[in-house]
PDB file of C-alpha atoms in Angstrom:
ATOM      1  CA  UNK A   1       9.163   7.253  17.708  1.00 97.00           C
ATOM      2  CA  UNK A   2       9.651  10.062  15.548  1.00 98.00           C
ATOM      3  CA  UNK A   3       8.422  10.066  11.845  1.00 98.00           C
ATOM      4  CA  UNK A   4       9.646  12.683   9.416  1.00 98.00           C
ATOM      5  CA  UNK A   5       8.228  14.719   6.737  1.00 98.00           C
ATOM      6  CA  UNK A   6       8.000  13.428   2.997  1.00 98.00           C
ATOM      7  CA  UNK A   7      11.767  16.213   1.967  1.00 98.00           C
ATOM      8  CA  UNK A   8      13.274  15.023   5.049  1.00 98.00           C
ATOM      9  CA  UNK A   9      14.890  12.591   7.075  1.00 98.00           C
ATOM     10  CA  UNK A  10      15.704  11.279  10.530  1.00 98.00           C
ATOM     11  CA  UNK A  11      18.236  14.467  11.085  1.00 98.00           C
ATOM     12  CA  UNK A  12      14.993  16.655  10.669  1.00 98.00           C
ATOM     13  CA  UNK A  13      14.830  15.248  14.761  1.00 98.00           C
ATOM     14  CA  UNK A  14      18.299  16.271  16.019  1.00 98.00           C
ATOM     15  CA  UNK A  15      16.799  18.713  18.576  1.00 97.00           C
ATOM     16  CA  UNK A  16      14.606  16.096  19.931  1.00 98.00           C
ATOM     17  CA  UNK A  17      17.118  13.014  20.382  1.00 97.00           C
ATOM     18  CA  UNK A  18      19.538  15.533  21.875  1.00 96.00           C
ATOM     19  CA  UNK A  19      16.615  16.821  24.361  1.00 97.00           C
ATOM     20  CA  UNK A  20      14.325  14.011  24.805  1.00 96.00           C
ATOM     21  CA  UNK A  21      16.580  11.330  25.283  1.00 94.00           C
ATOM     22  CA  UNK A  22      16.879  12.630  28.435  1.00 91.00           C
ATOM     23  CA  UNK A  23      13.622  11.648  29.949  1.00 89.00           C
ATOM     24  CA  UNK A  24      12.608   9.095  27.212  1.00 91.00           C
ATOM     25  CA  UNK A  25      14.235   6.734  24.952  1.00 94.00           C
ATOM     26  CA  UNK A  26      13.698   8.336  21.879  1.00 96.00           C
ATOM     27  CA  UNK A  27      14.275   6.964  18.015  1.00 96.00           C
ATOM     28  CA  UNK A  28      13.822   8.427  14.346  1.00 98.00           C
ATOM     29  CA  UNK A  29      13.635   6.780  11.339  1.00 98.00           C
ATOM     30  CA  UNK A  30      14.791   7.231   7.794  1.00 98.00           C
ATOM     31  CA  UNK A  31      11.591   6.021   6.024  1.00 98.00           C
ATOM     32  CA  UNK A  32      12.109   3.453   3.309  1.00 98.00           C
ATOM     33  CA  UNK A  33      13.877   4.865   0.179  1.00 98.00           C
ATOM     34  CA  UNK A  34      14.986   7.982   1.945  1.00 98.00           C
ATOM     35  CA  UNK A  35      18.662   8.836   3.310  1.00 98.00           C
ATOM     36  CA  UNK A  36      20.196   5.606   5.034  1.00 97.00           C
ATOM     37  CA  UNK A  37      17.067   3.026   3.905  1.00 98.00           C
ATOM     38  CA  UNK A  38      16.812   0.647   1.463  1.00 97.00           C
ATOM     39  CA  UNK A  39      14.856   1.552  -1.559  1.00 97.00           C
ATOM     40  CA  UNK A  40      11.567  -1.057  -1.057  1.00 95.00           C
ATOM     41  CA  UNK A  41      11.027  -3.279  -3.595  1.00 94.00           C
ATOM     42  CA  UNK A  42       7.687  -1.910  -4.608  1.00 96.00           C
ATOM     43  CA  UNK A  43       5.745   1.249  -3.892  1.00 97.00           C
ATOM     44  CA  UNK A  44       4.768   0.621   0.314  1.00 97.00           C
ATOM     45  CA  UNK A  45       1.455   2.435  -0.123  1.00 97.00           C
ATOM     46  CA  UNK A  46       0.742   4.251   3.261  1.00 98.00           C
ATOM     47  CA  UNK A  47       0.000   1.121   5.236  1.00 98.00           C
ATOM     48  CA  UNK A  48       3.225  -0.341   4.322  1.00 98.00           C
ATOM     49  CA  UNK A  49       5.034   2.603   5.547  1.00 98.00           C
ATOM     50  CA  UNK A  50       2.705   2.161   9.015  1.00 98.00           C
ATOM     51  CA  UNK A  51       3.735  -1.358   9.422  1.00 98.00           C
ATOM     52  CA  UNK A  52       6.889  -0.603   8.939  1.00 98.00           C
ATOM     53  CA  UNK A  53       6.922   1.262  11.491  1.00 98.00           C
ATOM     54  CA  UNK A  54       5.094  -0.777  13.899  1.00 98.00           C
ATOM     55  CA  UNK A  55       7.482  -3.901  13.461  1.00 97.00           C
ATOM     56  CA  UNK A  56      10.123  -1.040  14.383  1.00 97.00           C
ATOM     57  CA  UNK A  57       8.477   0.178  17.468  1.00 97.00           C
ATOM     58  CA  UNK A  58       7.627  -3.910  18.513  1.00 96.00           C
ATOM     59  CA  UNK A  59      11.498  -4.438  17.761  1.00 95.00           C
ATOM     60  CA  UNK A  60      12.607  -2.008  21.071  1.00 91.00           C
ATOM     61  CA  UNK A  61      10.056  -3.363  23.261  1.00 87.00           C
ATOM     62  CA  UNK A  62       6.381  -2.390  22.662  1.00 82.00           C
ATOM     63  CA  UNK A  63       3.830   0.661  22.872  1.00 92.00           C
ATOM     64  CA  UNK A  64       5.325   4.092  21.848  1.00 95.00           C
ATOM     65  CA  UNK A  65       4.360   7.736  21.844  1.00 95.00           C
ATOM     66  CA  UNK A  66       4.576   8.361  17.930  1.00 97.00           C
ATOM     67  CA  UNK A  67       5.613  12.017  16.574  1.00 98.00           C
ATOM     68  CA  UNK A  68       4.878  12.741  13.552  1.00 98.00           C
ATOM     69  CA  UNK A  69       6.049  15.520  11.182  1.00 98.00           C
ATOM     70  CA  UNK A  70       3.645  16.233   7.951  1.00 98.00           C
ATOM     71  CA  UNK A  71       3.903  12.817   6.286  1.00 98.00           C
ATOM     72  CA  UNK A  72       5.158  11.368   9.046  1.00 98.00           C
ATOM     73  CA  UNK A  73       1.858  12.865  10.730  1.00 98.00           C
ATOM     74  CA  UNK A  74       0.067  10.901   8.120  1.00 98.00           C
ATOM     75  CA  UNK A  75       2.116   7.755   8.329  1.00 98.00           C
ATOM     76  CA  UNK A  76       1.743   8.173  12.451  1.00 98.00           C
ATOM     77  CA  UNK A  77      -2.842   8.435  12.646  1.00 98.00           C
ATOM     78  CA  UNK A  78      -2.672   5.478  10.279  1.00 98.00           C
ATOM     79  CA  UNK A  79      -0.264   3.361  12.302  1.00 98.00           C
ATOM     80  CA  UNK A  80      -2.043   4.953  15.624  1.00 98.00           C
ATOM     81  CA  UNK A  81      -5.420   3.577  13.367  1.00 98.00           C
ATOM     82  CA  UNK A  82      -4.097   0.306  12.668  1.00 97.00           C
ATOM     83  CA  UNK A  83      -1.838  -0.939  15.326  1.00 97.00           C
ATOM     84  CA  UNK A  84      -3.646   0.817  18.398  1.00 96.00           C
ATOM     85  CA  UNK A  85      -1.837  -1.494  20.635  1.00 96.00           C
ATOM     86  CA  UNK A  86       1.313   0.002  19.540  1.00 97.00           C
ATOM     87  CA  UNK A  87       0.664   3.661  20.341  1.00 96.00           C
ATOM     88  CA  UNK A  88       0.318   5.235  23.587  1.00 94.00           C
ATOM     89  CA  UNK A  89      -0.258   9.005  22.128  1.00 94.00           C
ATOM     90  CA  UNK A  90       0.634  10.898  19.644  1.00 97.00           C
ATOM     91  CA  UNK A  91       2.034  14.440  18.675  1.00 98.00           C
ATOM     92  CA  UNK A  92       0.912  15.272  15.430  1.00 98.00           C
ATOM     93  CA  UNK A  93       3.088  18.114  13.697  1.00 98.00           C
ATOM     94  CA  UNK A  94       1.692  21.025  10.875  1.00 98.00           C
ATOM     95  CA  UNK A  95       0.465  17.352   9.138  1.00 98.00           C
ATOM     96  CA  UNK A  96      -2.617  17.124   7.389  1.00 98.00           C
ATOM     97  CA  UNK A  97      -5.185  14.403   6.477  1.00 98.00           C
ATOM     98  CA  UNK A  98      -3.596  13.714   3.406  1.00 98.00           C
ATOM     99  CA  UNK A  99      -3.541  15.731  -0.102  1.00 98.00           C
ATOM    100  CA  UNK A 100      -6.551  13.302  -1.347  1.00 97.00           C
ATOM    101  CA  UNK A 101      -9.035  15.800   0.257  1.00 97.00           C
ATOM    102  CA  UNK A 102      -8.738  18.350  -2.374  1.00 95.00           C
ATOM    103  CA  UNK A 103      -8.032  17.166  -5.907  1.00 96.00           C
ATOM    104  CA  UNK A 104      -5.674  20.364  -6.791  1.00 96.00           C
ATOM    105  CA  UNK A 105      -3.503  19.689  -3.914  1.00 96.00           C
ATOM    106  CA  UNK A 106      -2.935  15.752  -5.095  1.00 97.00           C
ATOM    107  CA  UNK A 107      -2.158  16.710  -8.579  1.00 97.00           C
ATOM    108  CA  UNK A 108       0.308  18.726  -7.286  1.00 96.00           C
ATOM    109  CA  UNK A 109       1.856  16.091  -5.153  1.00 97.00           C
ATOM    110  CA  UNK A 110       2.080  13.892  -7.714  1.00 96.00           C
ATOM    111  CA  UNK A 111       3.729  16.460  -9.864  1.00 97.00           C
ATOM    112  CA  UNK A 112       6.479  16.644  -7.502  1.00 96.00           C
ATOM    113  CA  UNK A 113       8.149  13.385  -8.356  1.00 96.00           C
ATOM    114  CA  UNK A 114       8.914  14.653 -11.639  1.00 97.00           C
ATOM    115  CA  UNK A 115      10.194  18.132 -10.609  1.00 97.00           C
ATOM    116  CA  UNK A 116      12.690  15.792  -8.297  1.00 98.00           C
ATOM    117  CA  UNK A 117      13.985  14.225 -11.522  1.00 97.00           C
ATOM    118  CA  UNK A 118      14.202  16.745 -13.423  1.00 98.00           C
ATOM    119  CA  UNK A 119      16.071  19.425 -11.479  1.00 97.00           C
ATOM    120  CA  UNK A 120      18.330  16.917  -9.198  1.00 98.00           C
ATOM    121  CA  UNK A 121      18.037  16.638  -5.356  1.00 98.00           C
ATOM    122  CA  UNK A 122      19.916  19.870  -4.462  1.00 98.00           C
ATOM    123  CA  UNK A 123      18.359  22.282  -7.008  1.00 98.00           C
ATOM    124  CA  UNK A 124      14.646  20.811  -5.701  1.00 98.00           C
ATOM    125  CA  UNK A 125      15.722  21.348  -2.106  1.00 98.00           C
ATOM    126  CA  UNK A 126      17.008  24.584  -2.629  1.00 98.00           C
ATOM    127  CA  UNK A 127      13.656  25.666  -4.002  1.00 97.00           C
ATOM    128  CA  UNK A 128      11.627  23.940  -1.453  1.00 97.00           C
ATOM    129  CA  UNK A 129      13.497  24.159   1.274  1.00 97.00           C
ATOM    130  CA  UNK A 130      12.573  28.367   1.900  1.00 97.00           C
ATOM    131  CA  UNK A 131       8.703  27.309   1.691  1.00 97.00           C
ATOM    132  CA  UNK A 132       8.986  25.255   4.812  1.00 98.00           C
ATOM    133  CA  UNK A 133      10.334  27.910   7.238  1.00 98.00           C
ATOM    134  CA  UNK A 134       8.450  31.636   8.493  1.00 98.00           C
ATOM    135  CA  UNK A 135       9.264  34.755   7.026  1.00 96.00           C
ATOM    136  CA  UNK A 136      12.198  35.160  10.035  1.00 94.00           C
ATOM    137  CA  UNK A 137      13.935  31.815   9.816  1.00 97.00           C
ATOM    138  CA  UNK A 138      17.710  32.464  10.203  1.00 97.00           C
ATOM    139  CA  UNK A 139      19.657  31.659   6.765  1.00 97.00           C
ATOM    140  CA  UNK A 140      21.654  28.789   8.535  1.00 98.00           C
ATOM    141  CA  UNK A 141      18.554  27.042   9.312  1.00 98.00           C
ATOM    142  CA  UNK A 142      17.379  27.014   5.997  1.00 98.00           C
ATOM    143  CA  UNK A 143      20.741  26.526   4.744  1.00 98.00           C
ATOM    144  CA  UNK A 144      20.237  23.246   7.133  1.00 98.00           C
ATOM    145  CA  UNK A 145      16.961  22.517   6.317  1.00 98.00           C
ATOM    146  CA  UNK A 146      17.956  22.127   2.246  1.00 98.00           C
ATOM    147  CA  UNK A 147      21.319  20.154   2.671  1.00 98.00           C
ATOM    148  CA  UNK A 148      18.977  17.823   4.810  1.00 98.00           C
ATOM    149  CA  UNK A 149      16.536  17.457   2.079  1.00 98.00           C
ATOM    150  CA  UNK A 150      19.149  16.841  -0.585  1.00 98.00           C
ATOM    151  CA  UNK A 151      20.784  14.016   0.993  1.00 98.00           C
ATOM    152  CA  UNK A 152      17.977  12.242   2.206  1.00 98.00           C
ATOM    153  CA  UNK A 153      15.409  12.624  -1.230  1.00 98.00           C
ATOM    154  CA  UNK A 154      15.693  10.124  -4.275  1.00 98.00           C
ATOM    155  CA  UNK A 155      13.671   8.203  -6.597  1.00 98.00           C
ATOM    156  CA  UNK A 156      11.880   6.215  -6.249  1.00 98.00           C
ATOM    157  CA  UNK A 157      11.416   6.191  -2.686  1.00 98.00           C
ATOM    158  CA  UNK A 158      10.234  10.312  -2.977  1.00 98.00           C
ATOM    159  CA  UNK A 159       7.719   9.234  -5.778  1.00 98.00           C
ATOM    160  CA  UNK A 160       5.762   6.603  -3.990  1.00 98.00           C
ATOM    161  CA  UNK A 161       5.837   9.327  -1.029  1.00 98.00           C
ATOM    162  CA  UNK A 162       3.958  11.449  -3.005  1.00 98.00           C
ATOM    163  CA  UNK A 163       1.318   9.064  -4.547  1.00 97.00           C
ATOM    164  CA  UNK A 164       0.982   7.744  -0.974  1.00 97.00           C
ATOM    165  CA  UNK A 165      -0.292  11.327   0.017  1.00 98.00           C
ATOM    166  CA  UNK A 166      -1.629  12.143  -3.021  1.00 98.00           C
ATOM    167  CA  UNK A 167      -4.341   9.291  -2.776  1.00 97.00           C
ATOM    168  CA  UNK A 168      -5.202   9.468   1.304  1.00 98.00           C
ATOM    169  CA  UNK A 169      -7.221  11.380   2.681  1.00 98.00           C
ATOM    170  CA  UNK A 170      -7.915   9.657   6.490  1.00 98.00           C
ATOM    171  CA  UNK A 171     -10.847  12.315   7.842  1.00 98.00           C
ATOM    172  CA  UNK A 172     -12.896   8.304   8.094  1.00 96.00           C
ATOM    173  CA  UNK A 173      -9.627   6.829  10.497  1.00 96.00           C
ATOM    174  CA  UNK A 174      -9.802   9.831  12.619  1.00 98.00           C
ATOM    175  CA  UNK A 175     -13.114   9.063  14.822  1.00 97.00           C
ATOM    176  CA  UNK A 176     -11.483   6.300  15.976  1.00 95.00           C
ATOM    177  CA  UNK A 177      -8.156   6.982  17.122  1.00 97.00           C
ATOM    178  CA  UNK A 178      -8.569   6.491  20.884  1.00 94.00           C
ATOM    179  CA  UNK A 179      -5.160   8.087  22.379  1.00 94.00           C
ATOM    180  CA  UNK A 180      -4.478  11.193  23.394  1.00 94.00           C
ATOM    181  CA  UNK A 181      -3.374  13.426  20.597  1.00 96.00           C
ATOM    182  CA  UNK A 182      -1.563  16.683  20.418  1.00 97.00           C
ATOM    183  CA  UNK A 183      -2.005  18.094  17.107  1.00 98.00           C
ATOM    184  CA  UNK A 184       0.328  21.092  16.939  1.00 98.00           C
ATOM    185  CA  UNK A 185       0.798  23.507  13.738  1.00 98.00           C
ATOM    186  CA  UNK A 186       3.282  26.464  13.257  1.00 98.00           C
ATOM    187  CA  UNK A 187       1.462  29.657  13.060  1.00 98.00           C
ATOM    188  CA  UNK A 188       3.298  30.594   9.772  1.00 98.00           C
ATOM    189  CA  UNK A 189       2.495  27.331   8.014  1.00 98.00           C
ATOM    190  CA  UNK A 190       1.000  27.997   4.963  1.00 97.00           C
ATOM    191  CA  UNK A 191       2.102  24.189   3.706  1.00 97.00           C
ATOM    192  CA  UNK A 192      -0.646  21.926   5.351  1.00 97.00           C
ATOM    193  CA  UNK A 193      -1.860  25.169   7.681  1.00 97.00           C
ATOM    194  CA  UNK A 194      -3.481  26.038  10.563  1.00 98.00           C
ATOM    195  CA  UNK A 195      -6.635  25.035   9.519  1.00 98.00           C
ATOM    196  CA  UNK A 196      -6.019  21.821   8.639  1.00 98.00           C
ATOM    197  CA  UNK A 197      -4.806  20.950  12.015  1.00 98.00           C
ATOM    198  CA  UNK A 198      -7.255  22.294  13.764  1.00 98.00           C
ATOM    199  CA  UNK A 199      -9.859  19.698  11.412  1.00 98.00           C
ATOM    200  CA  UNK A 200      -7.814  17.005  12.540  1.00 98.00           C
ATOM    201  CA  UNK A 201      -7.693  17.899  15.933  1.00 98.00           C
ATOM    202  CA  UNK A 202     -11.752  18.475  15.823  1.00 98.00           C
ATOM    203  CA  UNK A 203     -11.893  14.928  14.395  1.00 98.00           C
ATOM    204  CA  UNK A 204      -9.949  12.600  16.682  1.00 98.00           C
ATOM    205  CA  UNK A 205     -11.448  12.047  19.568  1.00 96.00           C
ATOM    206  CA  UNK A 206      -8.911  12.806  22.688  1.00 95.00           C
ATOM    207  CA  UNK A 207      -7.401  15.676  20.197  1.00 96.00           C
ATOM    208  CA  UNK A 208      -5.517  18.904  21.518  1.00 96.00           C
ATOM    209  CA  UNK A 209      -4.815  22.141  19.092  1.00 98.00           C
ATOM    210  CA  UNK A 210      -1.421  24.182  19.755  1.00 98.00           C
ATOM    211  CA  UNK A 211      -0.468  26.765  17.734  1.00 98.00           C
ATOM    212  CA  UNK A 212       3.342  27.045  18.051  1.00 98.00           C
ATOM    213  CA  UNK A 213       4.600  30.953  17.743  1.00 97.00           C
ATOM    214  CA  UNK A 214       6.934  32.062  15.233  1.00 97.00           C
ATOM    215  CA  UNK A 215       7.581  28.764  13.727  1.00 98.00           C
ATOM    216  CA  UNK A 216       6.455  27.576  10.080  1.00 98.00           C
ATOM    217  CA  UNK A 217       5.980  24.222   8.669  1.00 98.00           C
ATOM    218  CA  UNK A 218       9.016  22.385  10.441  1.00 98.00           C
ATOM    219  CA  UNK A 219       8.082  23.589  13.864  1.00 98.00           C
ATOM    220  CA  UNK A 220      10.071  21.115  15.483  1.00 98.00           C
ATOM    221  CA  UNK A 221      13.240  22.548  14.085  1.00 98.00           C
ATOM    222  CA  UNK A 222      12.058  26.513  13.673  1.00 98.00           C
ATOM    223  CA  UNK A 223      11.237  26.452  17.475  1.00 98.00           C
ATOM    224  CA  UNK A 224      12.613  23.003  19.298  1.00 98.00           C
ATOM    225  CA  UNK A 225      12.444  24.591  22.817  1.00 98.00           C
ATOM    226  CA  UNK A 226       8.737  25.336  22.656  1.00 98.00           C
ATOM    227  CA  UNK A 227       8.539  22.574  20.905  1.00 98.00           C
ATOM    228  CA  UNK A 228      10.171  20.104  23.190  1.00 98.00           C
ATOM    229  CA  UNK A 229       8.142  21.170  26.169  1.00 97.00           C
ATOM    230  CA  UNK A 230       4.673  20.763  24.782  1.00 97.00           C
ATOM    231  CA  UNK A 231       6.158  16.803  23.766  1.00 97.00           C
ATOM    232  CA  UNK A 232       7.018  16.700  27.570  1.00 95.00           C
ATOM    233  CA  UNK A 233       3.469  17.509  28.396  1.00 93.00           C
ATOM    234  CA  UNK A 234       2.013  15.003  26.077  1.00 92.00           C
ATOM    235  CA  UNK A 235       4.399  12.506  27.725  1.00 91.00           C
ATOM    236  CA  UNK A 236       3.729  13.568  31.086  1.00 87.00           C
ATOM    237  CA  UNK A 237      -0.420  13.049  30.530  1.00 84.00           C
ATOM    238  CA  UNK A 238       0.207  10.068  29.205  1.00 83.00           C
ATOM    239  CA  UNK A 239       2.575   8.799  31.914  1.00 69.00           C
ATOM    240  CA  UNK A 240       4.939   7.606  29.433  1.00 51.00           C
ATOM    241  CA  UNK A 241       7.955   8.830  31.547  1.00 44.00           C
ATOM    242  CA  UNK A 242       7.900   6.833  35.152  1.00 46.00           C
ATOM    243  CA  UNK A 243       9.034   9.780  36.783  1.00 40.00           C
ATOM    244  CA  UNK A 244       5.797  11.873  35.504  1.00 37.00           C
ATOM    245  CA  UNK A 245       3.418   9.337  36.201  1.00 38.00           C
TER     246      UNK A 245
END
């Protein structure tokens, strides 16, 4: 079950269906309000968005491994917090705790729901978009990375993204998230950062720190190879895959 970051959308995980599904049934979401979702009817707050996606992964049959991308990192320790039943490990991608654990960082995510509306979906993912990628990303990735961002960010879903990171910060859920966890973080991430991860791996109890080479924030799209196989790792320890176990 992949989980995508708070500019993105399930097409942020094309490199993973087209690998993974291969050895594992794999599925990505378009949160609610963003890209093909319905806009909620009121603001989700981040457990909403978790038991969202825990009625999605009891829909296909039962316990998942959960990958989740900076938000969707978020969105995947809470559901791994509140639905442990549900989640048999988890990869958890240049995510952080939440923006609540430094005030300066939260006003700034809330800030951003404004900048959305003011400058439209494209110009706001053409700024953006750059930030998210190394120095070396080719221009056709970013050029990828910001027409994915513009057609899957709107208000209001984007706004009550933003407050939901704005007021979480989940260092308290961490001690008790019993699965095994790879917390992985592009070494040119200067979004949620290297640091960061490796807090979050310190904190959960089964956690694993990877730094991924040459990949920034979106290391699952800078550098899907590398990481692909460190996934197939997690799945293999976990004996997800039948064929692994």
């Amino acid at each position: 079950m992949c989980l995508h970051g708070i500019g993105s959308s399930s097409a942020a995980f094309a490199h993973q269906l087209a690998d993974l599904s291969t050895v594992a049934r794999v599925v990505a979401w378009d949160a609610p309000g963003y890209a093909a979702s319905p806009d909620p009817q009121a603001a989700p707050g981040l457990d909403g968005y978790a038991d969202t996606a825990a009625e999605l992964i009891r829909e296909r049959g039962g316990r998942a491994h959960v990958i989740g991308v900076s938000w969707g990192g978020v969105i995947a320790l809470r559901l791994a917090a509140r639905h442990p039943d549900l989640v048999a490990g988890l990869v958890i991608a240049d995510s952080s705790r939440g923006s609540g654990t430094d005030q300066g960082r939260a006003e700034g995510m809330r800030r951003r729901a404004a900048e959305l509306e003011a400058s439209g979906a494209q110009e706001f993912a053409a700024a953006r978009a750059p930030r998210l990628l190394s120095p070396d990303a080719p221009d056709g990735l970013v050029r990828a990375v910001t027409r994915t961002m513009a057609a899957s960010v709107r208000l209001p879903g984007y706004a009550w993204a933003a407050e939901t990171m704005a007021a979480t910060d989940l260092t308290p859920d961490l001690a008790r998230i019993d699965v095994p966890a790879l917390v992985l973080c592009g070494e040119h991430d200067t979004v949620t950062g290297v640091e960061e991860s490796q807090r979050i791996a310190g904190l959960l109890p089964r956690g694993v720190f990877v730094i991924l080479a040459g990949a920034g924030h979106l290391a699952n799209q800078e550098q899907p190879a590398a990481f692909n196989d460190w996934v197939r790792a997690q799945l293999r320890i976990t004996a997800l895959i039948p064929e692994f176990a």
